[in-house]
Each structure stands twice: as structure tokens, then as C-alpha cells.
Amino acid sequence: MIVYFNGKYLPLDEVKISPFDRGFQFADGVYETLRTYNGRIFCYQAHIDRLKYSLNELNFTYTSLDEFDKISFDLAKMNEISGKDFSVYIQLTRGVQIPRRHNYQENLSPTVFVTVSEIKDNHQNFDNGVKVILEEDIRWTRCDIKSISILPSVLAKTKAVKFNAYETIFHRDNLITEGSHTNFFGVKDGVVFTAPLSNFILKGVTREVIINLCIKNKIPIKETYIKINDIELCNEFFITGTMTEVTPVVQINDRIVDDCEPGKLTRKIKKLFREYILSNKSSV
Ligand code: PLP
């Protein structure tokens, strides 16, 4: 496997990372996951804007953000997956600092890592809907930053897998925030609800696309929290994410939703999303 590391394309086993890298010692870094459809990165600029936002919020300077498109396609070519759909993982850490200190120096060189990986088609698994479980949101209060410090999400997703679920959905003070790696939507009386943007959720790129598609197609949508007790009142749910796309939720903990069938509005939104991808635009 060829990866991009600090300005070079290298075989994976030639990459050397210092144990004094602040990413290794403090999870002091940020990341993005992107994907291609039909030879183009989906919503590339939205991902780069979010990366810029995460970096700014952490007072972290990196000026070559526009190179990731080229780097991704170079890597795809080198790894012989050019003609296929692939995902891109970009990670930047603040860099190496010796000796170890909590406070960071201002002038460090970031450690930059990019890797690509072929996407094997998984739509069939997702079309029929998935099970999710609910958990208290124990993450920090800057979930708007796509930090690599995501241990609560790692634990939550692992618990989901253990319970044969696809995802864990977090709630904080009785309000549903989002999933460990997805945004969460519920439908009640024909209106779609999802948590509002704040420091408690990530501004999902797919979330934004779905909101705009709903507006364009006159599907009522409200960026309003779903209360944990109101889950009973909703008759459809779905989750969104770059790799998850629009995935119906047909079971929440022990509650089977709507005879375990994806809801009507969810199917409509999923179809609009598919059409949008195929239309090959990069933003709504
Ligand atoms: N929420 C969290 C916590 C995430 O980690 C992710 C993606 O990784 C999402 C939501 C979905 O975001 P996107 O649609 O940009 O992939």
C-alpha cells in the first residue's frame, strides 16, 4: 500500500512516526473521511471547509489544504484503484514536540497522513435498515471539531457491534445529539427532525446535503432536537454519513420501528440522495 506522508508518497512500511508526535501523545490532531462517486470526490469543498474549521478552532496552521484532491487521485493511481469508488482518510496532527509538554509550541510542523481504500459495495446491507442502540453522550463539548480524540465514540461503536447493531446514538440531557459516526434524523407526522448545529454535534456534510434536498423538494424539515421520550412518537428514523449515506433505522434498542421496514419518507429521501449523487454535482 502506498500512502502520503509529510509531502511524500511512500510504501506504508517506510512511514516513520515519532513517539513524540503530539497526535500519538495527546490525540492532538484532526481528520476527515471523504469518498468518491464516479471518479469525483463527493462534496470535496465542504470537507475541506470543515477541515479548515477544525484546524482554526485548535489554533493549528496548515496552508496546503487545497492539495488533498490531487493527493487522493495520485494515491488511487499508485494503489491501482483509480477506476473504482474509494474512500480517502486525511489526518493532520500538530507535529513532533520534544520533550513532552501539555502546552504546544506555536511553530511545529504538522504531521500529514493520507490513505485511500477501495469501497466494496455495501448498499444492499444498508437498504433494509439497521439496528441502533442509545447511550449517554459522554463526549466532550466540542463535537463540532473533527478531532482524532474520539475514544467515547470508539467505545460506543464497539458496544453497538457487540449488540449486533450498526450504530450507537448519543443523548445528552434527554436530547438526541447524533451517532458515534453519523447524524441522526427522525420523522414525525411527515416532518423530518434533526439536532441543530451547535458544539454538541458535527456539522455532517451528508446532513447538510439532506437538509438542502428536503428544502428543495418541499419536504418539511426542522433542525430541532428530538427528545428521548419523543422517540416513541416518531415513526421513521435514519442516519447519515459519508460512508453510511442515508441508512434507514428499523430498530432502536428493543423497539422494532414500523414492522422493521424502512419508512416511506426515508425511502424517498434516500432516493433523492441517490439521484443527487448520480447527477454528479458537488454541492446542492
Ligand atoms: N457525526 C460524527 C460524530 C461523525 O464522526 C461523522 C462522520 O464521521 C458524521 C456525523 C457524519 O458526517 P459526514 O456526513 O460529513 O460524513
PDB file of N, CA and C and ligand atoms in Angstrom, residues 31 47 50 139 146 178-183 202 204-206 240-242, ligand 1:
ATOM      1  N   TYR A  31      -9.093  15.133  11.566  1.00  0.00           N
ATOM      2  CA  TYR A  31      -9.172  14.234  10.421  1.00  0.00           C
ATOM      3  C   TYR A  31     -10.412  14.517   9.582  1.00  0.00           C
ATOM      4  N   HIS A  47     -15.860  19.280   2.743  1.00  0.00           N
ATOM      5  CA  HIS A  47     -14.942  18.583   3.658  1.00  0.00           C
ATOM      6  C   HIS A  47     -13.718  19.450   3.967  1.00  0.00           C
ATOM      7  N   ARG A  50     -14.642  22.133   6.340  1.00  0.00           N
ATOM      8  CA  ARG A  50     -14.765  21.631   7.719  1.00  0.00           C
ATOM      9  C   ARG A  50     -13.388  21.368   8.325  1.00  0.00           C
ATOM     10  N   ARG A 139     -19.162  12.407  25.386  1.00  0.00           N
ATOM     11  CA  ARG A 139     -18.072  13.081  24.678  1.00  0.00           C
ATOM     12  C   ARG A 139     -17.853  14.491  25.239  1.00  0.00           C
ATOM     13  N   LYS A 146     -13.649  18.104  14.286  1.00  0.00           N
ATOM     14  CA  LYS A 146     -13.433  16.693  13.911  1.00  0.00           C
ATOM     15  C   LYS A 146     -12.047  16.271  14.400  1.00  0.00           C
ATOM     16  N   GLU A 178     -26.396  12.923  18.171  1.00  0.00           N
ATOM     17  CA  GLU A 178     -26.009  12.303  16.890  1.00  0.00           C
ATOM     18  C   GLU A 178     -25.457  10.908  17.195  1.00  0.00           C
ATOM     19  N   GLY A 179     -25.018  10.212  16.137  1.00  0.00           N
ATOM     20  CA  GLY A 179     -24.416   8.908  16.327  1.00  0.00           C
ATOM     21  C   GLY A 179     -22.919   9.019  16.544  1.00  0.00           C
ATOM     22  N   SER A 180     -22.279   7.878  16.807  1.00  0.00           N
ATOM     23  CA  SER A 180     -20.827   7.888  17.048  1.00  0.00           C
ATOM     24  C   SER A 180     -20.071   8.304  15.794  1.00  0.00           C
ATOM     25  N   HIS A 181     -20.655   8.035  14.606  1.00  0.00           N
ATOM     26  CA  HIS A 181     -20.021   8.473  13.360  1.00  0.00           C
ATOM     27  C   HIS A 181     -21.064   8.841  12.304  1.00  0.00           C
ATOM     28  N   THR A 182     -22.260   9.211  12.768  1.00  0.00           N
ATOM     29  CA  THR A 182     -23.343   9.576  11.848  1.00  0.00           C
ATOM     30  C   THR A 182     -24.198  10.683  12.474  1.00  0.00           C
ATOM     31  N   ASN A 183     -24.977  11.362  11.641  1.00  0.00           N
ATOM     32  CA  ASN A 183     -26.025  12.252  12.152  1.00  0.00           C
ATOM     33  C   ASN A 183     -27.351  11.495  12.151  1.00  0.00           C
ATOM     34  N   LEU A 202     -21.347  17.202  15.145  1.00  0.00           N
ATOM     35  CA  LEU A 202     -20.523  17.522  13.984  1.00  0.00           C
ATOM     36  C   LEU A 202     -21.429  18.026  12.873  1.00  0.00           C
ATOM     37  N   GLY A 204     -22.273  17.509   9.824  1.00  0.00           N
ATOM     38  CA  GLY A 204     -22.079  16.447   8.829  1.00  0.00           C
ATOM     39  C   GLY A 204     -22.273  16.975   7.416  1.00  0.00           C
ATOM     40  N   VAL A 205     -21.390  16.588   6.536  1.00  0.00           N
ATOM     41  CA  VAL A 205     -21.509  17.009   5.135  1.00  0.00           C
ATOM     42  C   VAL A 205     -22.775  16.387   4.534  1.00  0.00           C
ATOM     43  N   THR A 206     -23.028  15.122   4.829  1.00  0.00           N
ATOM     44  CA  THR A 206     -24.223  14.446   4.304  1.00  0.00           C
ATOM     45  C   THR A 206     -25.481  15.075   4.912  1.00  0.00           C
ATOM     46  N   THR A 240     -27.176   9.440   8.712  1.00  0.00           N
ATOM     47  CA  THR A 240     -26.434   9.848   7.515  1.00  0.00           C
ATOM     48  C   THR A 240     -24.943   9.968   7.815  1.00  0.00           C
ATOM     49  N   GLY A 241     -24.151   9.765   6.788  1.00  0.00           N
ATOM     50  CA  GLY A 241     -22.702   9.931   6.908  1.00  0.00           C
ATOM     51  C   GLY A 241     -22.067   9.651   5.556  1.00  0.00           C
ATOM     52  N   THR A 242     -20.820  10.048   5.409  1.00  0.00           N
ATOM     53  CA  THR A 242     -20.135   9.882   4.130  1.00  0.00           C
ATOM     54  C   THR A 242     -20.144   8.426   3.688  1.00  0.00           C
TER      55      THR A 242
HETATM   56  N1  PLP B   1     -21.195  12.788  13.294  1.00  0.00           N
HETATM   57  C1  PLP B   1     -19.997  12.304  13.656  1.00  0.00           C
HETATM   58  C2  PLP B   1     -19.649  12.275  15.095  1.00  0.00           C
HETATM   59  C3  PLP B   1     -19.101  11.807  12.694  1.00  0.00           C
HETATM   60  O1  PLP B   1     -17.916  11.318  13.079  1.00  0.00           O
HETATM   61  C4  PLP B   1     -19.496  11.805  11.334  1.00  0.00           C
HETATM   62  C5  PLP B   1     -18.596  11.306  10.291  1.00  0.00           C
HETATM   63  O2  PLP B   1     -17.542  10.808  10.533  1.00  0.00           O
HETATM   64  C6  PLP B   1     -20.758  12.307  10.995  1.00  0.00           C
HETATM   65  C7  PLP B   1     -21.578  12.806  11.991  1.00  0.00           C
HETATM   66  C8  PLP B   1     -21.216  12.336   9.562  1.00  0.00           C
HETATM   67  O3  PLP B   1     -20.519  13.341   8.875  1.00  0.00           O
HETATM   68  P1  PLP B   1     -20.320  13.277   7.290  1.00  0.00           P
HETATM   69  O4  PLP B   1     -21.687  13.259   6.691  1.00  0.00           O
HETATM   70  O5  PLP B   1     -19.588  14.543   6.979  1.00  0.00           O
HETATM   71  O6  PLP B   1     -19.546  12.050   6.983  1.00  0.00           O
END
